[in-house]
Amino acid sequence: MRPNTLAERYQTLIQEELGLMAHIDEDQDVIFRHPDLGSLYVRLDADKDPEYLMLVYPSFANQQSTGLDLVSALNVVNEANRTCKAAKAYLIPRSEDEEGYRLSATIECFLAGSDQAPDPALLKSVMARNLKALQHLVQCIARACKEQQQQRTSCH
């Protein structure tokens, strides 16, 4: 499938079914802004894996916003990943020049047979659910971070 065609399929879905503005970047990824989550994108590889969906919620939190040290944040992320379906969070350390970390999340799945583009009806049926799963994961992490912070302040 031509890269533009697959990206356009996702762009149309996001705009028409979700009612959100979306654009295709130079890498043929589809970038959009969700009113409750912020900026997200659909990472595509139409040439090698048109059937593969990777919905990415980049940098939704960082060390400053969570208020947790690296070890505590890793524990929160691991527990959320263990208990939440489909969506997974990742802790990404900053570069050597910067301190802290950032959190990103993804949903990754195959939506068609090998080397086949997903059917638009299938995309329509799973995209909103995938967004809800990401939102649930982020809410679980936010709640756990708040609980960790409250435990720390009550101990001191």
mmCIF file with all atom_site columns, C-alpha atoms in Angstrom:
data_model
loop_
_atom_site.group_PDB
_atom_site.id
_atom_site.type_symbol
_atom_site.label_atom_id
_atom_site.label_alt_id
_atom_site.label_comp_id
_atom_site.label_asym_id
_atom_site.label_entity_id
_atom_site.label_seq_id
_atom_site.pdbx_PDB_ins_code
_atom_site.Cartn_x
_atom_site.Cartn_y
_atom_site.Cartn_z
_atom_site.occupancy
_atom_site.B_iso_or_equiv
_atom_site.pdbx_formal_charge
_atom_site.auth_seq_id
_atom_site.auth_comp_id
_atom_site.auth_asym_id
_atom_site.auth_atom_id
_atom_site.pdbx_PDB_model_num
ATOM 1   C CA . MET A 1 1   ? 0.000   0.000   0.000  1.00 0.00 ? 1   MET A CA 1
ATOM 2   C CA . ARG A 1 2   ? 1.262   3.464   -0.805 1.00 0.00 ? 2   ARG A CA 1
ATOM 3   C CA . PRO A 1 3   ? 2.356   5.285   2.376  1.00 0.00 ? 3   PRO A CA 1
ATOM 4   C CA . ASN A 1 4   ? 0.166   8.288   1.593  1.00 0.00 ? 4   ASN A CA 1
ATOM 5   C CA . THR A 1 5   ? -2.909  6.116   1.153  1.00 0.00 ? 5   THR A CA 1
ATOM 6   C CA . LEU A 1 6   ? -2.564  4.470   4.579  1.00 0.00 ? 6   LEU A CA 1
ATOM 7   C CA . ALA A 1 7   ? -1.835  7.780   6.288  1.00 0.00 ? 7   ALA A CA 1
ATOM 8   C CA . GLU A 1 8   ? -4.839  9.335   4.576  1.00 0.00 ? 8   GLU A CA 1
ATOM 9   C CA . ARG A 1 9   ? -7.006  6.446   5.767  1.00 0.00 ? 9   ARG A CA 1
ATOM 10  C CA . TYR A 1 10  ? -6.021  7.173   9.381  1.00 0.00 ? 10  TYR A CA 1
ATOM 11  C CA . GLN A 1 11  ? -6.323  10.924  8.902  1.00 0.00 ? 11  GLN A CA 1
ATOM 12  C CA . THR A 1 12  ? -9.850  10.556  7.526  1.00 0.00 ? 12  THR A CA 1
ATOM 13  C CA . LEU A 1 13  ? -10.836 8.260   10.385 1.00 0.00 ? 13  LEU A CA 1
ATOM 14  C CA . ILE A 1 14  ? -9.535  10.658  13.031 1.00 0.00 ? 14  ILE A CA 1
ATOM 15  C CA . GLN A 1 15  ? -11.199 13.651  11.429 1.00 0.00 ? 15  GLN A CA 1
ATOM 16  C CA . GLU A 1 16  ? -14.531 12.119  10.455 1.00 0.00 ? 16  GLU A CA 1
ATOM 17  C CA . GLU A 1 17  ? -15.130 9.589   13.220 1.00 0.00 ? 17  GLU A CA 1
ATOM 18  C CA . LEU A 1 18  ? -13.423 11.262  16.162 1.00 0.00 ? 18  LEU A CA 1
ATOM 19  C CA . GLY A 1 19  ? -14.055 14.844  15.070 1.00 0.00 ? 19  GLY A CA 1
ATOM 20  C CA . LEU A 1 20  ? -10.421 15.840  15.617 1.00 0.00 ? 20  LEU A CA 1
ATOM 21  C CA . MET A 1 21  ? -8.089  17.731  13.316 1.00 0.00 ? 21  MET A CA 1
ATOM 22  C CA . ALA A 1 22  ? -5.235  15.587  12.016 1.00 0.00 ? 22  ALA A CA 1
ATOM 23  C CA . HIS A 1 23  ? -2.320  16.136  9.677  1.00 0.00 ? 23  HIS A CA 1
ATOM 24  C CA . ILE A 1 24  ? 0.263   13.927  8.029  1.00 0.00 ? 24  ILE A CA 1
ATOM 25  C CA . ASP A 1 25  ? 3.876   14.775  8.749  1.00 0.00 ? 25  ASP A CA 1
ATOM 26  C CA . GLU A 1 26  ? 6.954   14.242  6.549  1.00 0.00 ? 26  GLU A CA 1
ATOM 27  C CA . ASP A 1 27  ? 7.403   10.689  7.942  1.00 0.00 ? 27  ASP A CA 1
ATOM 28  C CA . GLN A 1 28  ? 3.814   9.788   6.954  1.00 0.00 ? 28  GLN A CA 1
ATOM 29  C CA . ASP A 1 29  ? 2.749   9.676   10.610 1.00 0.00 ? 29  ASP A CA 1
ATOM 30  C CA . VAL A 1 30  ? -0.671  11.080  11.473 1.00 0.00 ? 30  VAL A CA 1
ATOM 31  C CA . ILE A 1 31  ? -0.542  13.693  14.212 1.00 0.00 ? 31  ILE A CA 1
ATOM 32  C CA . PHE A 1 32  ? -3.603  14.902  16.082 1.00 0.00 ? 32  PHE A CA 1
ATOM 33  C CA . ARG A 1 33  ? -4.649  16.626  19.276 1.00 0.00 ? 33  ARG A CA 1
ATOM 34  C CA . HIS A 1 34  ? -7.174  15.047  21.630 1.00 0.00 ? 34  HIS A CA 1
ATOM 35  C CA . PRO A 1 35  ? -9.030  17.486  23.919 1.00 0.00 ? 35  PRO A CA 1
ATOM 36  C CA . ASP A 1 36  ? -8.482  15.366  27.060 1.00 0.00 ? 36  ASP A CA 1
ATOM 37  C CA . LEU A 1 37  ? -5.054  13.932  26.329 1.00 0.00 ? 37  LEU A CA 1
ATOM 38  C CA . GLY A 1 38  ? -3.156  16.412  24.183 1.00 0.00 ? 38  GLY A CA 1
ATOM 39  C CA . SER A 1 39  ? -0.944  15.575  21.215 1.00 0.00 ? 39  SER A CA 1
ATOM 40  C CA . LEU A 1 40  ? -0.806  12.017  19.911 1.00 0.00 ? 40  LEU A CA 1
ATOM 41  C CA . TYR A 1 41  ? 0.251   10.373  16.702 1.00 0.00 ? 41  TYR A CA 1
ATOM 42  C CA . VAL A 1 42  ? -0.233  7.208   14.706 1.00 0.00 ? 42  VAL A CA 1
ATOM 43  C CA . ARG A 1 43  ? 3.184   5.819   13.727 1.00 0.00 ? 43  ARG A CA 1
ATOM 44  C CA . LEU A 1 44  ? 2.948   4.108   10.355 1.00 0.00 ? 44  LEU A CA 1
ATOM 45  C CA . ASP A 1 45  ? 5.174   1.957   8.182  1.00 0.00 ? 45  ASP A CA 1
ATOM 46  C CA . ALA A 1 46  ? 3.016   1.397   5.102  1.00 0.00 ? 46  ALA A CA 1
ATOM 47  C CA . ASP A 1 47  ? 5.843   -0.196  3.109  1.00 0.00 ? 47  ASP A CA 1
ATOM 48  C CA . LYS A 1 48  ? 6.854   -2.891  5.607  1.00 0.00 ? 48  LYS A CA 1
ATOM 49  C CA . ASP A 1 49  ? 3.911   -3.303  7.993  1.00 0.00 ? 49  ASP A CA 1
ATOM 50  C CA . PRO A 1 50  ? 0.662   -1.701  6.817  1.00 0.00 ? 50  PRO A CA 1
ATOM 51  C CA . GLU A 1 51  ? -1.246  -3.973  9.221  1.00 0.00 ? 51  GLU A CA 1
ATOM 52  C CA . TYR A 1 52  ? 0.592   -2.644  12.290 1.00 0.00 ? 52  TYR A CA 1
ATOM 53  C CA . LEU A 1 53  ? -0.888  0.162   14.372 1.00 0.00 ? 53  LEU A CA 1
ATOM 54  C CA . MET A 1 54  ? 1.185   2.086   16.874 1.00 0.00 ? 54  MET A CA 1
ATOM 55  C CA . LEU A 1 55  ? -0.769  4.827   18.606 1.00 0.00 ? 55  LEU A CA 1
ATOM 56  C CA . VAL A 1 56  ? 1.678   6.996   20.568 1.00 0.00 ? 56  VAL A CA 1
ATOM 57  C CA . TYR A 1 57  ? 1.067   9.420   23.423 1.00 0.00 ? 57  TYR A CA 1
ATOM 58  C CA . PRO A 1 58  ? 4.508   11.010  23.748 1.00 0.00 ? 58  PRO A CA 1
ATOM 59  C CA . SER A 1 59  ? 5.821   12.712  26.868 1.00 0.00 ? 59  SER A CA 1
ATOM 60  C CA . PHE A 1 60  ? 2.536   12.861  28.764 1.00 0.00 ? 60  PHE A CA 1
ATOM 61  C CA . ALA A 1 61  ? 4.377   13.382  32.072 1.00 0.00 ? 61  ALA A CA 1
ATOM 62  C CA . ASN A 1 62  ? 7.866   14.001  33.413 1.00 0.00 ? 62  ASN A CA 1
ATOM 63  C CA . GLN A 1 63  ? 9.709   13.860  36.726 1.00 0.00 ? 63  GLN A CA 1
ATOM 64  C CA . GLN A 1 64  ? 8.605   17.346  37.671 1.00 0.00 ? 64  GLN A CA 1
ATOM 65  C CA . SER A 1 65  ? 4.910   16.652  36.998 1.00 0.00 ? 65  SER A CA 1
ATOM 66  C CA . THR A 1 66  ? 4.890   13.257  38.754 1.00 0.00 ? 66  THR A CA 1
ATOM 67  C CA . GLY A 1 67  ? 6.952   14.409  41.724 1.00 0.00 ? 67  GLY A CA 1
ATOM 68  C CA . LEU A 1 68  ? 8.545   10.964  41.912 1.00 0.00 ? 68  LEU A CA 1
ATOM 69  C CA . ASP A 1 69  ? 12.139  9.845   41.807 1.00 0.00 ? 69  ASP A CA 1
ATOM 70  C CA . LEU A 1 70  ? 13.212  7.399   39.127 1.00 0.00 ? 70  LEU A CA 1
ATOM 71  C CA . VAL A 1 71  ? 12.750  4.219   41.187 1.00 0.00 ? 71  VAL A CA 1
ATOM 72  C CA . SER A 1 72  ? 9.289   5.231   42.437 1.00 0.00 ? 72  SER A CA 1
ATOM 73  C CA . ALA A 1 73  ? 8.217   6.179   38.914 1.00 0.00 ? 73  ALA A CA 1
ATOM 74  C CA . LEU A 1 74  ? 9.445   2.838   37.558 1.00 0.00 ? 74  LEU A CA 1
ATOM 75  C CA . ASN A 1 75  ? 7.376   1.030   40.187 1.00 0.00 ? 75  ASN A CA 1
ATOM 76  C CA . VAL A 1 76  ? 4.272   3.042   39.258 1.00 0.00 ? 76  VAL A CA 1
ATOM 77  C CA . VAL A 1 77  ? 4.765   2.404   35.542 1.00 0.00 ? 77  VAL A CA 1
ATOM 78  C CA . ASN A 1 78  ? 5.391   -1.317  36.054 1.00 0.00 ? 78  ASN A CA 1
ATOM 79  C CA . GLU A 1 79  ? 2.220   -1.693  38.134 1.00 0.00 ? 79  GLU A CA 1
ATOM 80  C CA . ALA A 1 80  ? 0.133   0.251   35.606 1.00 0.00 ? 80  ALA A CA 1
ATOM 81  C CA . ASN A 1 81  ? 1.501   -1.857  32.747 1.00 0.00 ? 81  ASN A CA 1
ATOM 82  C CA . ARG A 1 82  ? 0.741   -5.020  34.694 1.00 0.00 ? 82  ARG A CA 1
ATOM 83  C CA . THR A 1 83  ? -2.874  -4.086  35.379 1.00 0.00 ? 83  THR A CA 1
ATOM 84  C CA . CYS A 1 84  ? -3.987  -2.042  32.349 1.00 0.00 ? 84  CYS A CA 1
ATOM 85  C CA . LYS A 1 85  ? -5.023  -3.732  29.125 1.00 0.00 ? 85  LYS A CA 1
ATOM 86  C CA . ALA A 1 86  ? -3.405  -2.977  25.746 1.00 0.00 ? 86  ALA A CA 1
ATOM 87  C CA . ALA A 1 87  ? -1.796  0.395   26.580 1.00 0.00 ? 87  ALA A CA 1
ATOM 88  C CA . LYS A 1 88  ? 1.729   0.407   27.964 1.00 0.00 ? 88  LYS A CA 1
ATOM 89  C CA . ALA A 1 89  ? 3.768   3.232   29.470 1.00 0.00 ? 89  ALA A CA 1
ATOM 90  C CA . TYR A 1 90  ? 7.491   3.753   29.108 1.00 0.00 ? 90  TYR A CA 1
ATOM 91  C CA . LEU A 1 91  ? 9.868   5.713   31.295 1.00 0.00 ? 91  LEU A CA 1
ATOM 92  C CA . ILE A 1 92  ? 12.499  7.397   29.155 1.00 0.00 ? 92  ILE A CA 1
ATOM 93  C CA . PRO A 1 93  ? 15.542  8.846   30.939 1.00 0.00 ? 93  PRO A CA 1
ATOM 94  C CA . ARG A 1 94  ? 16.678  12.279  29.863 1.00 0.00 ? 94  ARG A CA 1
ATOM 95  C CA . SER A 1 95  ? 20.010  12.739  28.152 1.00 0.00 ? 95  SER A CA 1
ATOM 96  C CA . GLU A 1 96  ? 23.226  12.844  30.130 1.00 0.00 ? 96  GLU A CA 1
ATOM 97  C CA . ASP A 1 97  ? 23.046  16.650  30.123 1.00 0.00 ? 97  ASP A CA 1
ATOM 98  C CA . GLU A 1 98  ? 19.571  16.691  31.673 1.00 0.00 ? 98  GLU A CA 1
ATOM 99  C CA . GLU A 1 99  ? 18.189  15.167  34.831 1.00 0.00 ? 99  GLU A CA 1
ATOM 100 C CA . GLY A 1 100 ? 14.922  13.348  35.216 1.00 0.00 ? 100 GLY A CA 1
ATOM 101 C CA . TYR A 1 101 ? 12.754  11.341  32.910 1.00 0.00 ? 101 TYR A CA 1
ATOM 102 C CA . ARG A 1 102 ? 9.652   11.559  30.780 1.00 0.00 ? 102 ARG A CA 1
ATOM 103 C CA . LEU A 1 103 ? 6.765   9.142   30.399 1.00 0.00 ? 103 LEU A CA 1
ATOM 104 C CA . SER A 1 104 ? 5.256   8.090   27.085 1.00 0.00 ? 104 SER A CA 1
ATOM 105 C CA . ALA A 1 105 ? 2.592   5.510   26.278 1.00 0.00 ? 105 ALA A CA 1
ATOM 106 C CA . THR A 1 106 ? 1.607   3.409   23.284 1.00 0.00 ? 106 THR A CA 1
ATOM 107 C CA . ILE A 1 107 ? -0.912  0.942   22.038 1.00 0.00 ? 107 ILE A CA 1
ATOM 108 C CA . GLU A 1 108 ? 0.485   -1.456  19.487 1.00 0.00 ? 108 GLU A CA 1
ATOM 109 C CA . CYS A 1 109 ? -1.459  -4.098  17.593 1.00 0.00 ? 109 CYS A CA 1
ATOM 110 C CA . PHE A 1 110 ? -1.917  -5.870  14.277 1.00 0.00 ? 110 PHE A CA 1
ATOM 111 C CA . LEU A 1 111 ? -5.171  -5.000  12.523 1.00 0.00 ? 111 LEU A CA 1
ATOM 112 C CA . ALA A 1 112 ? -4.917  -7.121  9.383  1.00 0.00 ? 112 ALA A CA 1
ATOM 113 C CA . GLY A 1 113 ? -3.135  -10.074 7.890  1.00 0.00 ? 113 GLY A CA 1
ATOM 114 C CA . SER A 1 114 ? 0.512   -9.837  6.914  1.00 0.00 ? 114 SER A CA 1
ATOM 115 C CA . ASP A 1 115 ? 1.205   -7.072  4.391  1.00 0.00 ? 115 ASP A CA 1
ATOM 116 C CA . GLN A 1 116 ? -2.456  -6.060  4.213  1.00 0.00 ? 116 GLN A CA 1
ATOM 117 C CA . ALA A 1 117 ? -3.893  -2.669  5.073  1.00 0.00 ? 117 ALA A CA 1
ATOM 118 C CA . PRO A 1 118 ? -6.528  -2.635  7.803  1.00 0.00 ? 118 PRO A CA 1
ATOM 119 C CA . ASP A 1 119 ? -10.141 -2.379  6.748  1.00 0.00 ? 119 ASP A CA 1
ATOM 120 C CA . PRO A 1 120 ? -11.552 1.127   7.392  1.00 0.00 ? 120 PRO A CA 1
ATOM 121 C CA . ALA A 1 121 ? -14.518 -0.384  9.277  1.00 0.00 ? 121 ALA A CA 1
ATOM 122 C CA . LEU A 1 122 ? -12.145 -2.197  11.625 1.00 0.00 ? 122 LEU A CA 1
ATOM 123 C CA . LEU A 1 123 ? -10.132 0.964   12.185 1.00 0.00 ? 123 LEU A CA 1
ATOM 124 C CA . LYS A 1 124 ? -13.337 2.796   12.983 1.00 0.00 ? 124 LYS A CA 1
ATOM 125 C CA . SER A 1 125 ? -14.332 0.189   15.544 1.00 0.00 ? 125 SER A CA 1
ATOM 126 C CA . VAL A 1 126 ? -10.993 0.088   17.407 1.00 0.00 ? 126 VAL A CA 1
ATOM 127 C CA . MET A 1 127 ? -9.603  3.641   17.355 1.00 0.00 ? 127 MET A CA 1
ATOM 128 C CA . ALA A 1 128 ? -11.917 5.150   19.981 1.00 0.00 ? 128 ALA A CA 1
ATOM 129 C CA . ARG A 1 129 ? -11.384 2.111   22.224 1.00 0.00 ? 129 ARG A CA 1
ATOM 130 C CA . ASN A 1 130 ? -7.622  2.428   21.883 1.00 0.00 ? 130 ASN A CA 1
ATOM 131 C CA . LEU A 1 131 ? -7.790  6.082   22.884 1.00 0.00 ? 131 LEU A CA 1
ATOM 132 C CA . LYS A 1 132 ? -9.867  5.160   25.952 1.00 0.00 ? 132 LYS A CA 1
ATOM 133 C CA . ALA A 1 133 ? -7.310  2.518   26.922 1.00 0.00 ? 133 ALA A CA 1
ATOM 134 C CA . LEU A 1 134 ? -4.512  5.102   26.713 1.00 0.00 ? 134 LEU A CA 1
ATOM 135 C CA . GLN A 1 135 ? -6.556  7.540   28.759 1.00 0.00 ? 135 GLN A CA 1
ATOM 136 C CA . HIS A 1 136 ? -7.214  4.868   31.395 1.00 0.00 ? 136 HIS A CA 1
ATOM 137 C CA . LEU A 1 137 ? -3.505  4.043   31.644 1.00 0.00 ? 137 LEU A CA 1
ATOM 138 C CA . VAL A 1 138 ? -2.587  7.703   32.086 1.00 0.00 ? 138 VAL A CA 1
ATOM 139 C CA . GLN A 1 139 ? -5.273  8.130   34.769 1.00 0.00 ? 139 GLN A CA 1
ATOM 140 C CA . CYS A 1 140 ? -3.966  5.071   36.633 1.00 0.00 ? 140 CYS A CA 1
ATOM 141 C CA . ILE A 1 141 ? -0.444  6.466   36.569 1.00 0.00 ? 141 ILE A CA 1
ATOM 142 C CA . ALA A 1 142 ? -1.597  9.923   37.706 1.00 0.00 ? 142 ALA A CA 1
ATOM 143 C CA . ARG A 1 143 ? -3.580  8.397   40.575 1.00 0.00 ? 143 ARG A CA 1
ATOM 144 C CA . ALA A 1 144 ? -0.640  6.222   41.660 1.00 0.00 ? 144 ALA A CA 1
ATOM 145 C CA . CYS A 1 145 ? 1.748   9.186   41.521 1.00 0.00 ? 145 CYS A CA 1
ATOM 146 C CA . LYS A 1 146 ? -0.592  11.215  43.708 1.00 0.00 ? 146 LYS A CA 1
ATOM 147 C CA . GLU A 1 147 ? -0.864  8.349   46.188 1.00 0.00 ? 147 GLU A CA 1
ATOM 148 C CA . GLN A 1 148 ? 2.933   8.007   46.310 1.00 0.00 ? 148 GLN A CA 1
ATOM 149 C CA . GLN A 1 149 ? 3.315   11.734  46.958 1.00 0.00 ? 149 GLN A CA 1
ATOM 150 C CA . GLN A 1 150 ? 0.702   11.625  49.746 1.00 0.00 ? 150 GLN A CA 1
ATOM 151 C CA . GLN A 1 151 ? 2.452   8.669   51.369 1.00 0.00 ? 151 GLN A CA 1
ATOM 152 C CA . ARG A 1 152 ? 5.753   10.540  51.319 1.00 0.00 ? 152 ARG A CA 1
ATOM 153 C CA . THR A 1 153 ? 4.303   13.673  52.895 1.00 0.00 ? 153 THR A CA 1
ATOM 154 C CA . SER A 1 154 ? 2.453   11.725  55.611 1.00 0.00 ? 154 SER A CA 1
ATOM 155 C CA . CYS A 1 155 ? 5.704   9.921   56.542 1.00 0.00 ? 155 CYS A CA 1
ATOM 156 C CA . HIS A 1 156 ? 7.595   13.170  57.136 1.00 0.00 ? 156 HIS A CA 1
#
